[in-house]
CSV table of C-alpha atoms and ligand atoms in Angstrom, one decimal:
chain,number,residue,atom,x,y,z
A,2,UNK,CA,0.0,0.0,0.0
A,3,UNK,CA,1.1,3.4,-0.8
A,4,UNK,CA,2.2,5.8,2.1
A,5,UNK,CA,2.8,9.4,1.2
A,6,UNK,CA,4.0,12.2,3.8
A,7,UNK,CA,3.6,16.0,2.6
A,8,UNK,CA,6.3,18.1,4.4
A,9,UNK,CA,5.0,21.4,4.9
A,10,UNK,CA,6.4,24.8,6.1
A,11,UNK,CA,8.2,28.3,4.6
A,12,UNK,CA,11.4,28.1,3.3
A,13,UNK,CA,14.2,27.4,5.8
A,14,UNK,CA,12.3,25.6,8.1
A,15,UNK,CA,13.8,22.3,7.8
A,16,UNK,CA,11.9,20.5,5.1
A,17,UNK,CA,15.5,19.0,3.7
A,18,UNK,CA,17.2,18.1,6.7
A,19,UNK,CA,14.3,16.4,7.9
A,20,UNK,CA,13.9,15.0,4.2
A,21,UNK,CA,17.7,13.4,4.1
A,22,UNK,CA,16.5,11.3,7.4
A,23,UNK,CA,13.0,10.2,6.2
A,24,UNK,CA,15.3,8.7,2.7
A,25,UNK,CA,18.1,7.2,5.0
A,26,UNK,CA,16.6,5.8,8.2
A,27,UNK,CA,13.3,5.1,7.3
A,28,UNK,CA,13.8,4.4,3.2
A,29,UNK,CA,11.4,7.2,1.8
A,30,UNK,CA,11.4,7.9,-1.8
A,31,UNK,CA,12.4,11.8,-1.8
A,32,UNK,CA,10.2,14.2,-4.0
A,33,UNK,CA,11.9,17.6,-3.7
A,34,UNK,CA,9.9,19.7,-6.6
A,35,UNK,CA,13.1,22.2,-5.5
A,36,UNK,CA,15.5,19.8,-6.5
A,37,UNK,CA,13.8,18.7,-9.8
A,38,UNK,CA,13.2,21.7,-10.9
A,39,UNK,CA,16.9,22.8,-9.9
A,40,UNK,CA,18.5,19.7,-12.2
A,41,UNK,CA,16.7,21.1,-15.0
A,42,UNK,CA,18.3,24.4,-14.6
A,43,UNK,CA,21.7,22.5,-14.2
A,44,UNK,CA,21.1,21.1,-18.0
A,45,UNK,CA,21.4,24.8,-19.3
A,46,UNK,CA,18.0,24.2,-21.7
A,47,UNK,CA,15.8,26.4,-23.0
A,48,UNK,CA,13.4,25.2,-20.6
A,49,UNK,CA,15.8,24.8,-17.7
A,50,UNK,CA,16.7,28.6,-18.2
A,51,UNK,CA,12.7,29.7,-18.4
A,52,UNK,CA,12.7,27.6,-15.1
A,53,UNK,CA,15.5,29.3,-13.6
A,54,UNK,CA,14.0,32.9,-14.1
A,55,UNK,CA,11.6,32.1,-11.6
A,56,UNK,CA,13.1,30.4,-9.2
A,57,UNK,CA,15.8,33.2,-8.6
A,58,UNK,CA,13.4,36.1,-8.2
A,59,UNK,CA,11.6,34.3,-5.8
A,60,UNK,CA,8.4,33.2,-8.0
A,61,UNK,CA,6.4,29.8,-8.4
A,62,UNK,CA,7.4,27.7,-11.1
A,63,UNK,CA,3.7,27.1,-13.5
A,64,UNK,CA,1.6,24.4,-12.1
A,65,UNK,CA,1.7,22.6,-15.1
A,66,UNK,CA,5.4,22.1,-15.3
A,67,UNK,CA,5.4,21.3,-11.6
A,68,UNK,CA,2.3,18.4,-11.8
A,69,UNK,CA,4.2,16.6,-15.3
A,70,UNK,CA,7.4,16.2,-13.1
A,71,UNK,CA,5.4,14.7,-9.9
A,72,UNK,CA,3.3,12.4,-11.4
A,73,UNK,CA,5.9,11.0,-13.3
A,74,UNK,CA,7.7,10.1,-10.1
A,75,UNK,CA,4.6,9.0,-7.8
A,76,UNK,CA,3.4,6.0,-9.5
A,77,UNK,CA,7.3,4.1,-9.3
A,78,UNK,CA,7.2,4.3,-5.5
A,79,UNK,CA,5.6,3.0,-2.2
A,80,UNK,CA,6.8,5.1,0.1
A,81,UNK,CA,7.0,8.6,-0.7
A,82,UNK,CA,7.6,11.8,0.9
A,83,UNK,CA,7.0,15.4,-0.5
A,84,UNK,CA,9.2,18.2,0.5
A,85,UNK,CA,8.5,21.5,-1.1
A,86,UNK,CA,5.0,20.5,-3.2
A,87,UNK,CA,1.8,21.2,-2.8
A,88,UNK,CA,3.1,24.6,-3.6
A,89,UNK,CA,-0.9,26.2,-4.0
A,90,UNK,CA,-4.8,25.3,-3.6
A,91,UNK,CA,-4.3,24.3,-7.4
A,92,UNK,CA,-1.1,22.1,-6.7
A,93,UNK,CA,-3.1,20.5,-3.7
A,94,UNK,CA,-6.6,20.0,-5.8
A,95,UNK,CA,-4.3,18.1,-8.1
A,96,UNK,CA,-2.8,16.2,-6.1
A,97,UNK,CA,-6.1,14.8,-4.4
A,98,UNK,CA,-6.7,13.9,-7.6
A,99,UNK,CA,-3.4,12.3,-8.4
A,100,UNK,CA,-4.1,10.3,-4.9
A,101,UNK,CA,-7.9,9.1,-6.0
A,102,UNK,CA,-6.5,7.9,-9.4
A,103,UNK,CA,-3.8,5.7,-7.2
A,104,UNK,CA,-6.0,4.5,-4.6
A,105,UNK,CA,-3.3,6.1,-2.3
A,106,UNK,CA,-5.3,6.4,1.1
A,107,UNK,CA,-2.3,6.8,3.9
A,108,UNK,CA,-1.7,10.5,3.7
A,109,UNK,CA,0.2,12.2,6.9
A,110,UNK,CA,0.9,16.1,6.5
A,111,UNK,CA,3.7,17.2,8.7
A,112,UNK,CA,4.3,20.9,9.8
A,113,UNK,CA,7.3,22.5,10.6
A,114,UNK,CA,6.9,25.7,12.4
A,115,UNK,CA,9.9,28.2,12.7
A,116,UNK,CA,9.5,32.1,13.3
A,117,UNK,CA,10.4,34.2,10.3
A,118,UNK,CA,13.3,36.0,12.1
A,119,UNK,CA,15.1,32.6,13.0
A,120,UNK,CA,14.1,31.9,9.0
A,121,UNK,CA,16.0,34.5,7.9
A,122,UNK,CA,19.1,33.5,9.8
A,123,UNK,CA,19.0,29.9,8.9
A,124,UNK,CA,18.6,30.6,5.3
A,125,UNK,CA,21.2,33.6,4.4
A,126,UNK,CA,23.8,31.4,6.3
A,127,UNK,CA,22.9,27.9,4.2
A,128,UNK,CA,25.6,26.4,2.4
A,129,UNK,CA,25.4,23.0,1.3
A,130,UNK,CA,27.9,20.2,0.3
A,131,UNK,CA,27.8,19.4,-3.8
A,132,UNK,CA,28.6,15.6,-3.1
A,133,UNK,CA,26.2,14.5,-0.7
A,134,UNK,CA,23.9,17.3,-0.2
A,135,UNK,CA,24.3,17.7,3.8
A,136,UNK,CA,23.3,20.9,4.8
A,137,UNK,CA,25.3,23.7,7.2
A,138,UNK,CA,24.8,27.1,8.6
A,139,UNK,CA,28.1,29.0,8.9
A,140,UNK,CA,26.2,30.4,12.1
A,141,UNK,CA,25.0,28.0,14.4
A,142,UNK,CA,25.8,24.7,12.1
A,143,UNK,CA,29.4,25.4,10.6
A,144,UNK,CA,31.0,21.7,9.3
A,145,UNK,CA,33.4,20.2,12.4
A,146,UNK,CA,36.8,21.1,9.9
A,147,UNK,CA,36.5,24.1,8.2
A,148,UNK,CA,36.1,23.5,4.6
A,149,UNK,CA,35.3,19.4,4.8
A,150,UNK,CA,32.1,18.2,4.9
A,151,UNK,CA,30.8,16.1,8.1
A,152,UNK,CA,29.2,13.6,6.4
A,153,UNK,CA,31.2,12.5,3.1
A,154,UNK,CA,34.9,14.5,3.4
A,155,UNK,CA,34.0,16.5,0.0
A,156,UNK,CA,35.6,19.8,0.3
A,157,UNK,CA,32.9,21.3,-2.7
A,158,UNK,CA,30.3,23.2,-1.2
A,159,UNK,CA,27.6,25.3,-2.9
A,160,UNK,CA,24.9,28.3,-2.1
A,161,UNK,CA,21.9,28.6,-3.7
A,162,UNK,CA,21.2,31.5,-5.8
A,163,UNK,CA,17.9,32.5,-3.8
A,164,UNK,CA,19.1,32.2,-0.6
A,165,UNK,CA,19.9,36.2,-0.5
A,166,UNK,CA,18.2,38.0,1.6
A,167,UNK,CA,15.9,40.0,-1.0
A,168,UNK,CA,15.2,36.7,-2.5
A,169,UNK,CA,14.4,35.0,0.7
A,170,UNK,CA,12.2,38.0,1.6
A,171,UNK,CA,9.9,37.3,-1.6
A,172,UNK,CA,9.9,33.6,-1.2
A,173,UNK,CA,8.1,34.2,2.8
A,174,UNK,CA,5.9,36.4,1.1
A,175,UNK,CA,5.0,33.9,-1.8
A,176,UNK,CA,4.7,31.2,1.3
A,177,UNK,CA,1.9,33.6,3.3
A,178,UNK,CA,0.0,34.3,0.1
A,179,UNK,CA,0.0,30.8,-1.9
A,180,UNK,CA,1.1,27.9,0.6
A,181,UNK,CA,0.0,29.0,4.0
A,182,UNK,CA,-3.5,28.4,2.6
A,183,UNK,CA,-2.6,24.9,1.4
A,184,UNK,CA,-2.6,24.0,5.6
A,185,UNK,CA,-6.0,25.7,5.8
A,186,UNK,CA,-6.6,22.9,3.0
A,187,UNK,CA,-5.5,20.1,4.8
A,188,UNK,CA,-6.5,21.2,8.4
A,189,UNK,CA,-10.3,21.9,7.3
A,190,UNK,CA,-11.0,19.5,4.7
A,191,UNK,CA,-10.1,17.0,7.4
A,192,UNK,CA,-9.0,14.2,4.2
A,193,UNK,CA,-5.7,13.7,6.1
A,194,UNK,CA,-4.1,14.8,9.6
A,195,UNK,CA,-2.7,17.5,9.9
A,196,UNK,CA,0.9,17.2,12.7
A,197,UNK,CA,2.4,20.3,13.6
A,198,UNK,CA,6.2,20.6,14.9
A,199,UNK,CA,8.5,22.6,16.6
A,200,UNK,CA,11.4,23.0,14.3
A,201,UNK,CA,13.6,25.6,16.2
A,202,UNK,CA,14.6,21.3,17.8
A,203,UNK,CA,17.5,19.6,16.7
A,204,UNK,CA,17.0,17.7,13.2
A,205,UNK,CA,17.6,14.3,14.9
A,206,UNK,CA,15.4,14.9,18.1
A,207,UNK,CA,12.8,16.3,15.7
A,208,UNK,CA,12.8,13.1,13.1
A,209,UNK,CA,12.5,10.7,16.3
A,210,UNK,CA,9.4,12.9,17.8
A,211,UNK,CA,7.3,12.9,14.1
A,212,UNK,CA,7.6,9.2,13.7
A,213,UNK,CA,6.6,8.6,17.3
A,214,UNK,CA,3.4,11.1,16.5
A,215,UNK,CA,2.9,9.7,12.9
A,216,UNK,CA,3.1,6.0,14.1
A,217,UNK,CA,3.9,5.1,10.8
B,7,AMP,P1,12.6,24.9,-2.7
B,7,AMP,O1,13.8,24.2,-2.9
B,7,AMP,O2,11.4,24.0,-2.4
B,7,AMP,O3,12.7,26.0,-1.7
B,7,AMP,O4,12.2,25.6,-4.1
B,7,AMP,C1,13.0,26.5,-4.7
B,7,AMP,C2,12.2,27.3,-5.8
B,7,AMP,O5,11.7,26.3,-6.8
B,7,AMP,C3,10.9,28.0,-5.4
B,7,AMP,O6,11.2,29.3,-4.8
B,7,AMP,C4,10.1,28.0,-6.6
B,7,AMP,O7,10.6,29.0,-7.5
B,7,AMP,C5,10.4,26.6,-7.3
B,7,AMP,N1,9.5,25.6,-6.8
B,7,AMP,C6,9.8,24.5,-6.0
B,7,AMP,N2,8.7,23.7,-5.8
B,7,AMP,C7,7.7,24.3,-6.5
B,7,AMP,C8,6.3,24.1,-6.6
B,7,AMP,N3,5.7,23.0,-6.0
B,7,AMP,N4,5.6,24.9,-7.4
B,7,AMP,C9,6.1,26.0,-8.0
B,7,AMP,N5,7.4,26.3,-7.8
B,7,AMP,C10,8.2,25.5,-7.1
């Protein structure tokens, strides 16, 4: 049977660190429409540079593009976890479709609630490793030996283009008008239950609490 859990919450509040320990502890099939759409810019295409216009001022991505690249991915796995989609009402709509058409029943939201000025700091201070994808803060997360990564030794790190402050300032914006509603969506149309976190916690701590809540 299908399992699917929707991460939810604005940018910087720790959709992809919790994401990396969903895929290696508990073998979740990771659906980052961020990262998707982010390897499409990384071909250099005409489409991956239309793409790449709206990601670094900020902007959503058309639903269209968006809903061909997840349900290509949702029918190869059983265990699936979403991290940065349903992006909108429409996204969300869609997606309850996608769910009738696969008889996929097991739905668990999970919120992750940060204030927006401990936002800001976490995400104008990201940097990530370009091997494994572990993520730092230079503030309160820097890697153990300056310049190596923790995790795989790589000593290639990367930032992301709209992690800038003005940048990060539109994308909490975009989040209040067009997501925030999504958990009105869920919490109201009482489909699938809604769990809401405290994700100021350590990443660890925090993965052990949701699985203990989600009983999954
Ligand atoms: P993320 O890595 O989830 O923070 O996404 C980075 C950027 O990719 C966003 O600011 C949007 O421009 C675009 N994006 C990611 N997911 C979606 C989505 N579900 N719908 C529309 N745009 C998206």
């Amino acid at each position: 049977m299908k399992q699917v859990v929707i991460l939810m919450g604005a940018p910087g509040s720790g959709k992809g660190s919790q994401a990396k320990l969903f895929m290696g502890e508990k073998g979740f099939f990771h659906i980052s429409t961020g990262d998707l759409l982010r390897a499409e810019v990384e071909k250099k295409t005409d489409f991956g540079q239309e793409i790449k216009s709206y990601i670094d001022n900020g902007a959503l991505v058309p639903d269209s593009v968006i809903l061909n690249i997840v349900e290509s991915k949702i029918v190869a796995n059983d265990k699936m976890l979403f991290d940065g989609f349903p992006r909108n009402i429409r996204q969300a709509e869609a997606l309850e479709k996608i769910f009738e058409k696969n008889n996929i029943k097991d739905v668990f939201i999970v919120r992750l609630d940060v204030d927006d000025d401990i936002i800001l700091e976490r995400v104008v201070n990201r940097f990530q490793c370009a091997k494994c994808g572990a993520i730092y803060n230079s503030k309160s997360r820097p890697t153990k030996v300056k310049g190596v990564c923790d995790i795989c030794g790589s000593e290639d790190f990367k930032f992301r283009q709209d992690d800038r402050l003005e940048v990060v300032k539109s994308r909490l914006d975009v989040y209040y008008k067009e997501t925030a509603p999504v958990l009105d969506f869920y919490e109201k149309g009482g489909k699938h239950k809604v769990f809401g976190f405290d994700s100021t916690k350590d990443p660890s701590d925090l993965f052990v609490e949701i699985f203990e809540k989600l009983k999954i």
